[in-house]
XYZ file of C-alpha atoms in Angstrom:
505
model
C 1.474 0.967 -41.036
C 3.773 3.543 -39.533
C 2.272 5.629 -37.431
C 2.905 9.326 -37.698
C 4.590 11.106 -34.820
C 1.898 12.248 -32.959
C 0.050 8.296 -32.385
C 3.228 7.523 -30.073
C 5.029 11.053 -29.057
C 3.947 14.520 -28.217
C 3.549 16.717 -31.258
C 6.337 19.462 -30.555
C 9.073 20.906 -32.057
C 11.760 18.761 -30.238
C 10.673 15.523 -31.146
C 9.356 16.094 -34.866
C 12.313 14.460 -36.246
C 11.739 10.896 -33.537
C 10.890 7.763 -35.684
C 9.031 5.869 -33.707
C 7.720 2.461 -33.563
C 4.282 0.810 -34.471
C 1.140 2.140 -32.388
C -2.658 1.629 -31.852
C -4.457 4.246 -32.512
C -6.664 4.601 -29.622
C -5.474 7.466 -27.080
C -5.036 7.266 -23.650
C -7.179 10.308 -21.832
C -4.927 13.499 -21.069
C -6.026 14.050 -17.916
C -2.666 15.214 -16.191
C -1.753 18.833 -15.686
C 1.560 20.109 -13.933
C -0.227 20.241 -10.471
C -1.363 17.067 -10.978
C 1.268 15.330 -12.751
C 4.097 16.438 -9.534
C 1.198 14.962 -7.025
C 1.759 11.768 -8.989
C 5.090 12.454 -8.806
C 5.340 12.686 -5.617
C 3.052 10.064 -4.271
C 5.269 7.635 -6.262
C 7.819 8.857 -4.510
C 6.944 9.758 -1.163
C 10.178 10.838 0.109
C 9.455 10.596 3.541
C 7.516 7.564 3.869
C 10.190 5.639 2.133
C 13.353 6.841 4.488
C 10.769 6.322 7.440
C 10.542 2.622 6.647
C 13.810 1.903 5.857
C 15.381 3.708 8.760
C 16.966 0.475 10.306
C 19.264 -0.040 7.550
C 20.681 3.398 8.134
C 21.113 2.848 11.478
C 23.300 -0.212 11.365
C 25.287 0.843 9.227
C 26.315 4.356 10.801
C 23.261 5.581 12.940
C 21.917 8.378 13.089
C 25.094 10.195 11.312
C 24.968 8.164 8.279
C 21.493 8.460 8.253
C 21.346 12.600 8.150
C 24.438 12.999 6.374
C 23.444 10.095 3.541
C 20.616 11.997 2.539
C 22.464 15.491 2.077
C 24.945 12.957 -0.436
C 21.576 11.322 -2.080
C 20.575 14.525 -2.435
C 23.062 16.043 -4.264
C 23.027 12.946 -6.642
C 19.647 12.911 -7.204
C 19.518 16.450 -7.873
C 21.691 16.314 -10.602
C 19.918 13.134 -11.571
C 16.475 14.963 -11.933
C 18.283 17.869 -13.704
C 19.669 15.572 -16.428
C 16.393 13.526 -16.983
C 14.293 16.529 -16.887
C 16.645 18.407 -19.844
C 16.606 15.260 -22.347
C 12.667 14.909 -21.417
C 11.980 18.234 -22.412
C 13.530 17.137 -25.989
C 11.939 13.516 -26.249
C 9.075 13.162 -23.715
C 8.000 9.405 -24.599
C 6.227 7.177 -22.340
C 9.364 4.753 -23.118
C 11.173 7.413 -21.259
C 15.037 6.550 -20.789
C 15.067 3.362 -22.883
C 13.873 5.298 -25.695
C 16.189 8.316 -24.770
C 18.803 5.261 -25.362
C 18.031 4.426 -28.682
C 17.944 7.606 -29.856
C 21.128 8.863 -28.018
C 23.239 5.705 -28.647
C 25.568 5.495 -31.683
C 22.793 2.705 -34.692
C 25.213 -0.394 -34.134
C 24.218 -0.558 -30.291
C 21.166 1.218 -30.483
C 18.994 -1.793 -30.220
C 21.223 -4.008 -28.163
C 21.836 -1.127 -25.326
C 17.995 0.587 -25.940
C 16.219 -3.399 -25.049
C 18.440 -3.797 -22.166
C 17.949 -0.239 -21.055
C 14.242 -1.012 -21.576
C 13.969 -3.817 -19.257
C 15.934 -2.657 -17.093
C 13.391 0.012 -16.181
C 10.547 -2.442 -16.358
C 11.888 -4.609 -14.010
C 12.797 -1.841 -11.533
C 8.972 -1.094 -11.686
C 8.079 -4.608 -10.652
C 10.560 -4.015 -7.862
C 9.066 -0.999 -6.946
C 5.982 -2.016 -6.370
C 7.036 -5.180 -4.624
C 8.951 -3.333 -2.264
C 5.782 -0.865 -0.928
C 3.369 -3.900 -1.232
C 5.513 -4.854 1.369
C 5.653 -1.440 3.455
C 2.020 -1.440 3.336
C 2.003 -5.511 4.734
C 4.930 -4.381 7.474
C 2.858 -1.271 9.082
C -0.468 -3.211 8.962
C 0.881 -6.462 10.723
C 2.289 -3.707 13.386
C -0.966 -2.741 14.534
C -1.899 -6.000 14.732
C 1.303 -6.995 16.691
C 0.687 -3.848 19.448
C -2.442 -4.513 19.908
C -2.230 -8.601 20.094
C 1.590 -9.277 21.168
C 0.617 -13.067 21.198
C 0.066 -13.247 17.721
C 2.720 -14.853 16.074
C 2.716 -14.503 12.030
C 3.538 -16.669 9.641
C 5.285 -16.085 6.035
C 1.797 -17.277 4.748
C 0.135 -13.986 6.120
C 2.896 -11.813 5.023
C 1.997 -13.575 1.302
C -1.732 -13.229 1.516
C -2.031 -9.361 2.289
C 0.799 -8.702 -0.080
C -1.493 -10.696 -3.309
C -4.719 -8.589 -1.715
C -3.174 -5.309 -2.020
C -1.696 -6.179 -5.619
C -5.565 -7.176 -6.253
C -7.378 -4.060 -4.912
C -4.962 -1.576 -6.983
C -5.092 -3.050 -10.301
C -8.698 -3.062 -9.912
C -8.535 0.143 -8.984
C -6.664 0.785 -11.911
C -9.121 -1.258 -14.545
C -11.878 0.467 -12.977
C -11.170 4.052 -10.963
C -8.475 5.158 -11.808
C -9.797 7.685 -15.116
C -12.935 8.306 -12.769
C -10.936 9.453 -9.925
C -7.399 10.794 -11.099
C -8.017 14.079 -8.615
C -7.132 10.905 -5.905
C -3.423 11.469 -6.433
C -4.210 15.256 -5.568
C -5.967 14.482 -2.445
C -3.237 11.885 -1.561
C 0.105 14.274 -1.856
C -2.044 17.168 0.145
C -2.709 14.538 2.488
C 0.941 12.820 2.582
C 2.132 16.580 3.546
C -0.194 17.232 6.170
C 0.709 14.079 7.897
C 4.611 14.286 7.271
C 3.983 18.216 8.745
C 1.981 16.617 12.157
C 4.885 13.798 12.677
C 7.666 15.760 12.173
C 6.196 18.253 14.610
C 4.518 15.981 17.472
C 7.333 13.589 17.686
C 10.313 15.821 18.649
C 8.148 17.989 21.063
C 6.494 15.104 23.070
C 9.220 13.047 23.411
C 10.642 12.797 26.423
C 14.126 10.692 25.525
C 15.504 13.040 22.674
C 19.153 13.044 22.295
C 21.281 15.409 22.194
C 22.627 17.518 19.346
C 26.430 16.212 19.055
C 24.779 12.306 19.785
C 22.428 13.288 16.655
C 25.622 14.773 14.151
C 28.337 13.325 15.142
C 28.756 9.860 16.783
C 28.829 7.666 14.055
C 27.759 4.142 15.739
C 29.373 1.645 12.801
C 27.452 -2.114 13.576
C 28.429 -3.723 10.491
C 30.840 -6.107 12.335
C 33.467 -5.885 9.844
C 33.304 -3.199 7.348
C 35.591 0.028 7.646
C 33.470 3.003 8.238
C 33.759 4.493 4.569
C 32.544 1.496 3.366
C 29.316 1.068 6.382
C 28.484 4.664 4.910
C 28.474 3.436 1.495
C 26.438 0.751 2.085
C 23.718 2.927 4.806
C 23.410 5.257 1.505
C 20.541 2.599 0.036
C 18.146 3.778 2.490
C 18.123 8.006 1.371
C 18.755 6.695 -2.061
C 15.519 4.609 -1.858
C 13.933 8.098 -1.696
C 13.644 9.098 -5.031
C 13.741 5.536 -6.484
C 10.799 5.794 -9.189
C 12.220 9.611 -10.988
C 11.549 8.767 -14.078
C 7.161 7.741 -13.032
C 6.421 11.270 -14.843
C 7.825 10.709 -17.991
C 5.957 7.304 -18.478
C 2.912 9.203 -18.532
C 3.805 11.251 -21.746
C 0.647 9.959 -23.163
C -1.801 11.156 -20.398
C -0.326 14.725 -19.971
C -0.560 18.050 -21.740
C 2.293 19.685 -23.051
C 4.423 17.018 -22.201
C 7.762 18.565 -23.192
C 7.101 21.628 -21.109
C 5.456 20.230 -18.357
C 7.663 16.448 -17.373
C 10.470 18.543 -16.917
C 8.558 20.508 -14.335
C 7.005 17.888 -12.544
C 10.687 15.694 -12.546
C 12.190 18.821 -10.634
C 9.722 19.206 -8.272
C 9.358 15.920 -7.583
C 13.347 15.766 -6.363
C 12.862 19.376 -4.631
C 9.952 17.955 -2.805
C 11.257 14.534 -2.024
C 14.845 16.038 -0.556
C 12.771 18.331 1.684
C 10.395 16.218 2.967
C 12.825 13.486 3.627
C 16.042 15.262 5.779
C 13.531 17.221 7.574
C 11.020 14.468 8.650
C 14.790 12.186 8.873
C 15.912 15.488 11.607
C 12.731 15.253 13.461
C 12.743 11.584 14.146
C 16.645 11.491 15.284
C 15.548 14.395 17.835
C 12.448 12.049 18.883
C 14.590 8.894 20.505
C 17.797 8.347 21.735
C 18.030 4.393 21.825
C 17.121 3.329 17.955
C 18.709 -0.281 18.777
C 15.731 -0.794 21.032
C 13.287 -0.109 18.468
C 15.321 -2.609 16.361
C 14.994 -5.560 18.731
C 11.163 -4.959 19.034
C 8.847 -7.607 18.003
C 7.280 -4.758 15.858
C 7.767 -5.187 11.900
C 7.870 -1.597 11.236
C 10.663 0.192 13.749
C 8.333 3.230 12.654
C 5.515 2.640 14.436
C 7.626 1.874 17.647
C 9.633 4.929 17.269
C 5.803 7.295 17.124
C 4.839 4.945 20.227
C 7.188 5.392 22.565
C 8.085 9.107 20.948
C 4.560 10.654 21.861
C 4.162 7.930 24.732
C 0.822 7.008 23.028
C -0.431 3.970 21.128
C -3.699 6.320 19.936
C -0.967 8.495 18.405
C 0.811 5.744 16.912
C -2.178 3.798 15.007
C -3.725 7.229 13.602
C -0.347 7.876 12.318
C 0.470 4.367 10.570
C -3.295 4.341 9.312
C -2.585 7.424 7.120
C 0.899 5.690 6.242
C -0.712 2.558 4.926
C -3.205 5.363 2.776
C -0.172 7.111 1.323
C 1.497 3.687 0.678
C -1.504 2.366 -0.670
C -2.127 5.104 -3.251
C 1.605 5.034 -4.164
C 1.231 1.456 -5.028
C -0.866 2.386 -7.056
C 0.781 5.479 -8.761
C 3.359 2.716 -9.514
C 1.104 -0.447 -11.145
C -0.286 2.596 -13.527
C 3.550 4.170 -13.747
C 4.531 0.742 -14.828
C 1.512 -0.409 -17.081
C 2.899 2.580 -19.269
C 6.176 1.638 -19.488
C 5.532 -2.079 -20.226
C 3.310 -0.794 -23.000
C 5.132 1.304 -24.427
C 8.096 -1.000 -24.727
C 5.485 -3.879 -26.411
C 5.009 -1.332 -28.960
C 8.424 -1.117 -29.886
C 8.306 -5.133 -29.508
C 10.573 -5.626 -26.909
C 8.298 -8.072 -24.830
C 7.028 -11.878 -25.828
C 3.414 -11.471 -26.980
C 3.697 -7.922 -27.938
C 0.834 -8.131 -29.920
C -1.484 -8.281 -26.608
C 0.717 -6.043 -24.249
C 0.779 -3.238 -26.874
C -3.151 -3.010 -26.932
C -4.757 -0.179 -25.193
C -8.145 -0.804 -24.249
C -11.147 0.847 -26.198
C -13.537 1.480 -23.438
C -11.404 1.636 -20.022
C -8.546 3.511 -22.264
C -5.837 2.327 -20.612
C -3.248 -0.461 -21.306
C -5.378 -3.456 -20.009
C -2.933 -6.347 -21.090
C 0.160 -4.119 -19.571
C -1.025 -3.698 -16.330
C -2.165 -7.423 -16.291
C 1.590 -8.457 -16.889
C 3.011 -6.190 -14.195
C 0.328 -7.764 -11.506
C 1.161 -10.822 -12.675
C 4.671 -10.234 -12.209
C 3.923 -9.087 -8.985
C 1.959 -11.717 -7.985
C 5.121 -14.620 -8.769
C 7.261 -12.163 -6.570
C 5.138 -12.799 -3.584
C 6.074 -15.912 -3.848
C 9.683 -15.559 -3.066
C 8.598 -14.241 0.129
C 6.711 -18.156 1.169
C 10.223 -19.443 0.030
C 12.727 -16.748 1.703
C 12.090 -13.775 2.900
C 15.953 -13.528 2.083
C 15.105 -13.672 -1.481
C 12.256 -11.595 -1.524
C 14.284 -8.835 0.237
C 17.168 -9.169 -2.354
C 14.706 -8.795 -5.242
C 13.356 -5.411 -3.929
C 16.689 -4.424 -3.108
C 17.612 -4.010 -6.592
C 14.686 -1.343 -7.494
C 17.322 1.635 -6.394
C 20.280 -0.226 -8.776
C 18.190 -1.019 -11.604
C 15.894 2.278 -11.969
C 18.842 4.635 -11.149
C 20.984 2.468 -13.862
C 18.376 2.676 -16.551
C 18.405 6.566 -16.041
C 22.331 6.668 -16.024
C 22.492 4.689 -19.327
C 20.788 7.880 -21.524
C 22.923 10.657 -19.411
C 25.871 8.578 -20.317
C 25.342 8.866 -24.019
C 24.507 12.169 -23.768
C 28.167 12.489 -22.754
C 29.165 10.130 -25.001
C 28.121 12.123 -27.675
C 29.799 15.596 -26.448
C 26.095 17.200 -25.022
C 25.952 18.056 -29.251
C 23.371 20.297 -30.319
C 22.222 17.242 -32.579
C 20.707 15.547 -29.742
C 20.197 19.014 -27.456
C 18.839 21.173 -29.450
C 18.869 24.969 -28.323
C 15.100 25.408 -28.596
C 14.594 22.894 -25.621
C 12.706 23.708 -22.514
C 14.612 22.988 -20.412
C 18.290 23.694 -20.631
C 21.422 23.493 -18.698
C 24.215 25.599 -18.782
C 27.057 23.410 -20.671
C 29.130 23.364 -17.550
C 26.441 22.189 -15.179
C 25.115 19.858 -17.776
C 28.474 18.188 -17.783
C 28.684 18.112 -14.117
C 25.194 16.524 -13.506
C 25.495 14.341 -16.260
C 29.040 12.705 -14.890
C 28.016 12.670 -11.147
C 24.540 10.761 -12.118
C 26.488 8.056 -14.316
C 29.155 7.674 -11.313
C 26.569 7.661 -8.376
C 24.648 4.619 -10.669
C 28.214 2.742 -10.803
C 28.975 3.235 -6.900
C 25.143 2.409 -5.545
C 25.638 -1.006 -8.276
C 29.015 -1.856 -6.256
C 27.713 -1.190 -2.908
C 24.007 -2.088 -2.898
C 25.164 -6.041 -3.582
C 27.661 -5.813 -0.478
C 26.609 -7.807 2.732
C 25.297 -5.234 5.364
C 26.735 -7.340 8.579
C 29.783 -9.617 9.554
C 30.018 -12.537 9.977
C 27.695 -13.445 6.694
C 25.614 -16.206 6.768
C 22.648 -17.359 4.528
C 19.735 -15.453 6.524
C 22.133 -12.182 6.438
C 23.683 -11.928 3.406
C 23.435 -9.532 0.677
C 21.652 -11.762 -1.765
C 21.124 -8.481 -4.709
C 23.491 -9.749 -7.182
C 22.582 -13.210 -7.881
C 19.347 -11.631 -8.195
C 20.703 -9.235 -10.756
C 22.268 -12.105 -12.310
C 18.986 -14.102 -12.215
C 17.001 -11.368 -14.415
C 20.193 -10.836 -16.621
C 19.281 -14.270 -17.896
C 15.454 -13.394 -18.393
C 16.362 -10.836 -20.416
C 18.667 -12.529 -22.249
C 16.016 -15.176 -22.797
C 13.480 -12.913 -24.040
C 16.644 -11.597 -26.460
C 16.886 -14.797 -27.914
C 13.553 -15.770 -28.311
C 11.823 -12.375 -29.450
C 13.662 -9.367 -29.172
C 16.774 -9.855 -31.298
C 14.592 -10.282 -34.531
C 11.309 -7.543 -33.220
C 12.512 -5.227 -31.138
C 12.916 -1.675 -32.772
C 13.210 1.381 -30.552
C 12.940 5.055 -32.442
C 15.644 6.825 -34.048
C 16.405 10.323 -35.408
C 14.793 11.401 -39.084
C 17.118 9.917 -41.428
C 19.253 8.068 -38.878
C-alpha cells in the first residue's frame, strides 16, 4: 500500500508534491504547540547546562578567552545553522528531518546512497547524545557524593551502573508518562531558566576571588603543550559548539505537532536564540566568579562545576541545591532526547533503512508511540555503557562525535540546497519561512564550512605529548560506525531502503 501524504507528512501546501515511504496507520498524539514544542527544544538543548559541564575543555585549550570568545564564533555558526534548517523545514517538515531533506534535495542517482548515510548519521548522533548527558547526570551526582564523603573512591563499575539506571528510568518514562505528562518539558525549561537566572547572579556577587576584566578577555592561557594558538582555539570550540548539539530534536517531532510547517521553524529559531543567550551570559558570570580554574581542574571532584559554585558562594548548601536542579534539567533532557531519537529511528525504519524494519517501524496502538524505536535506541545506549567498564577513553571518544555527526547530518541537506542553486523547485516562494537569497547563500555556505572545520578539529588530540589515556580517540570511532553502516548497507539497505522524492521525480 502507499500511503497517501498525510499518514507520514504534514498535510500543507509545501509538501503535497513529497512521495513518501510506507507507513502504519496509527497516529502519534499531537500534543505539541509552539510554546511547548521550543520548551522541548530547549530542554534538549540546554545551552547552559551543556557549556557548564564541559567548561574544562575550554579552559585548556585557551581559558577563559577561548572560552567567551568560542561561543560568540559558535554562535554565529549556529545561527546561520538554525536559519537554514528552519527555511527547508518550513517546506518539508518530516520526522526524518535532514535525511529526508537529503533525498529529496539530492540529484535521483545519489539520492539513496547520500539520504541512508545522511540518515544514520543523525541516528547515531542521537545515541551519542544521549550517552553524553547520561553521563553529565552520573558526573554531578558522584560529586555530591565525593564532597560530602572525600574517602570514597569510585570505581568504573559505579560510573556503569548509574549510567544503565538512568537509561532505565527515562525510557520507562517514555513507555509510560511521557503522553500523560508532556506539560513536564514546560515545567522543566521554566525551571532550567530560573536556575540558570539564580547562578549566573549568586556566583559573581558572592565570590570573593573574581578576576579581573582584562584576566577575563584577554589573556589567552594556551595548555595544549604543543599546538599553536589558532589551532588550541580550534580545538576549545567543541565545548560552545556542544551547545546547540541536538538542532534538529524539533523537526523529529513532525508527527506530534500542529502546523508543523509553520510552527518547527519557530521553535528551531528560538531554540538557537535561547541557547546563545543563556550560554555566553551564564559562560560571563562564571569567568567573573573564580580566578584560578586550574584548581578546580585538579580537584578530586568529577564535575569542575560543582567546585567552581562551592568555592564561588563559599558554601557547600549552595552548591548541592544548585547541582540537584542540574541533575533535574539533565535528567528531563535525557529524556527529551530517548523520545527525540525514538522518532527519528522510526521514521527512518519506515523508509527501511534499519535491519528489522518491520518491528522498528511499528507504532504502538495503545501507548501511541514508537515502542520498538525507542527500545533500539536504549538498547544502543545500554552497549555504550559498556565502553565506559572497558575505557573511559573510548567512551569519551564515542560522545565526542555527537557535535561532528549531528552538525554533519544537518550540513549534508544545506549543501544540496546549494548544490542545486537555492531553485524555486526545491524553495518554493509560498514557504514560511524564507530567507532573503543573499542571506540564504551566506548561512547556507558558513553551516556546510563550520561542519567541515569542527570534523577536522574535533578528531585532533587536545594535549602534547599524546599518549593512549590522552589522545583524541574520535576518528577511529568515526571510522568504527562507518563500517556499521556500511554493514547494514550491505545486508539491508542497498536492496530496502527508499527515502521520498518529489511528485514525478
Amino acid at each position: 500500500m502507499q500511503p497517501t501524504i498525510d499518514e507520514k507528512v504534514p498535510s500543507s501546501p509545501q509538501n503535497e508534491d513529497v512521495i513518501v515511504s510506507e507507513s502504519e496507520e496509527i497516529h502519534m498524539k499531537r500534543n505539541f504547540g509552539l510554546l511547548r514544542l521550543i520548551a522541548l527544544g530547549f530542554n534538549t538543548s540546554d545551552s547552559w547546562v551543556a557549556v557548564g559541564s564541559s567548561i574544562p575543555l575550554a579552559i585548556a585549550a585557551g581559558g577563559t578567552v577561548s572560552l567567551l570568545y568560542g561561543i560568540i564564533v559558535v554562535s554565529f555558526t549556529m545561527l546561520c545553522t538554525g536559519f537554514s534548517l528552519a527555511e527547508l523545514a518550513s517546506i518539508y517538515p518530516t520526522a526524518g528531518g535532514q535525511y529526508h531533506l537529503t533525498s529529496i534535495l539530492a540529484p535521483k542517482r545519489r539520492s539513496r546512497g547520500l539520504s541512508y548515510v545522511c540518515g544514520l548519521t543523525a541516528v547515531l548522533s542521537w545515541i551519542a547524545i544521549a550517552a553524553s548527558i547520561s553521563l553529565i547526570i552520573t558526573e554531578f551526582t558522584f560529586s555530591l557524593v565525593i564532597s560530602y564523603n572525600p574517602a570514597v573512591e569510585l570505581k568504573p563499575w559505579q560510573y556503569f551502573l548509574l549510567y544503565q539506571a538512568a537509561h532505565v528510568v527515562v525510557v520507562l518514562y517514555n513507555l509510560f508518562m511521557i503522553q500523560k505528562t508532556a506539560w513536564i518539558y514546560d515545567f522543566t525549561c521554566g525551571f532550567s531558566l530560573l536556575l540558570f537566572i539564580i547562578t549566573s547572579v549568586i556566583c559573581p556577587v558572592l565570590s570573593s576571588s573574581r578576576p579581573d576584566t582584562t584576566e577575563v578577555w584577554s589573556q589567552f592561557i594556551n595548555s595544549s603543550g604543543g599546538w599553536p594558538n589558532g589551532i588550541s582555539f580550534l580545538i576549545g570550540l567543541s565545548t560552545p559548539s556542544y551547545m546547540l548539539v541536538g538542532l534538529d530534536a524539533t523537526m523529529h517531532l513532525a508527527e506530534e505537532c500542529t502546523e508543523p510547517a509553520r510552527v518547527i521553524p519557530k521553535a528551531i529559531i528560538s531554540t538557537v536564540i535561547a541557547g546563545i543567550f543563556t550560554a555566553f551570559t551564564f559562560a560571563v558570570a562564571m569567568c567573573y566568579s573564580h580566578s584560578d580554574f586550574s584548581s578546580l581542574l585538579d580537584s578530586p571532584i568529577p564535575m569542575p562545576l560543582y567546585s567552581l559554585w562551592e568555592v564561588s558562594t563559599n558554601s557547600k548548601a549552595c552548591a548541592t541545591v544548585f547541582t540537584v536542579g542540574i541533575i533535574w534539567i539533565a535528567f528531563f533532557g535525557l529524556n527529551a532526547v530517548h523520545q527525540t531519537a525514538s522518532r527519528l529511528t522510526w521514521a527512518f525504519a519506515c523508509d527501511n533503512g534499519l535491519i528489522f524494519s518491520t518491528f522498528l517501524d511499528r507504532i504502538d496502538p495503545k501507548l501511541k508511540i514508537p515502542v520498538y524505536a525507542l527500545g533500539l535506541n536504549y538498547f544502543a545506549c545500554f552497549l555504550i555503557g559498556f565502553l565506559y567498564l572497558a575505557s573511559s577513553s573510548a567512551f569519551n571518544a564515542f560522545i565526542g562525535t555527537a557535535n561532528i555527526l549531528s552538525t554533519g547530518s544537518i550540513a549534508t541537506p544545506v549543501a544540496l540546497i546549494l548544490y542545486q542553486g537555492r531553485s524555486s523547485e526545491y524553495l518554493p516562494a509560498n514557504r514560511s519561512f524564507r530567507l532573503p537569497r543573499l542571506i540564504g547563500f551566506i548561512c547556507n555556505s558558513v553551516t556546510v564550512v563550520w561542519a567541515t572545520l569542527i570534523t577536522i578539529f574535533f578528531c585532533f588530540p587536545t594535549v602534547f605529548p599524546v599518549t593512549g589515556a590522552n589522545m583524541n580517540y574520535s576518528a577511529p570511532v568515526l571510522v568504527v560506525m562507518f563500517l556499521i553502516a556500511a554493514a547494514n548497507w550491505m545486508l539491508h539497505g542497498r536492496k530496502h531502503y527508499k527515502g521520498p522524492r518529489l511528485e514525478g521525480d
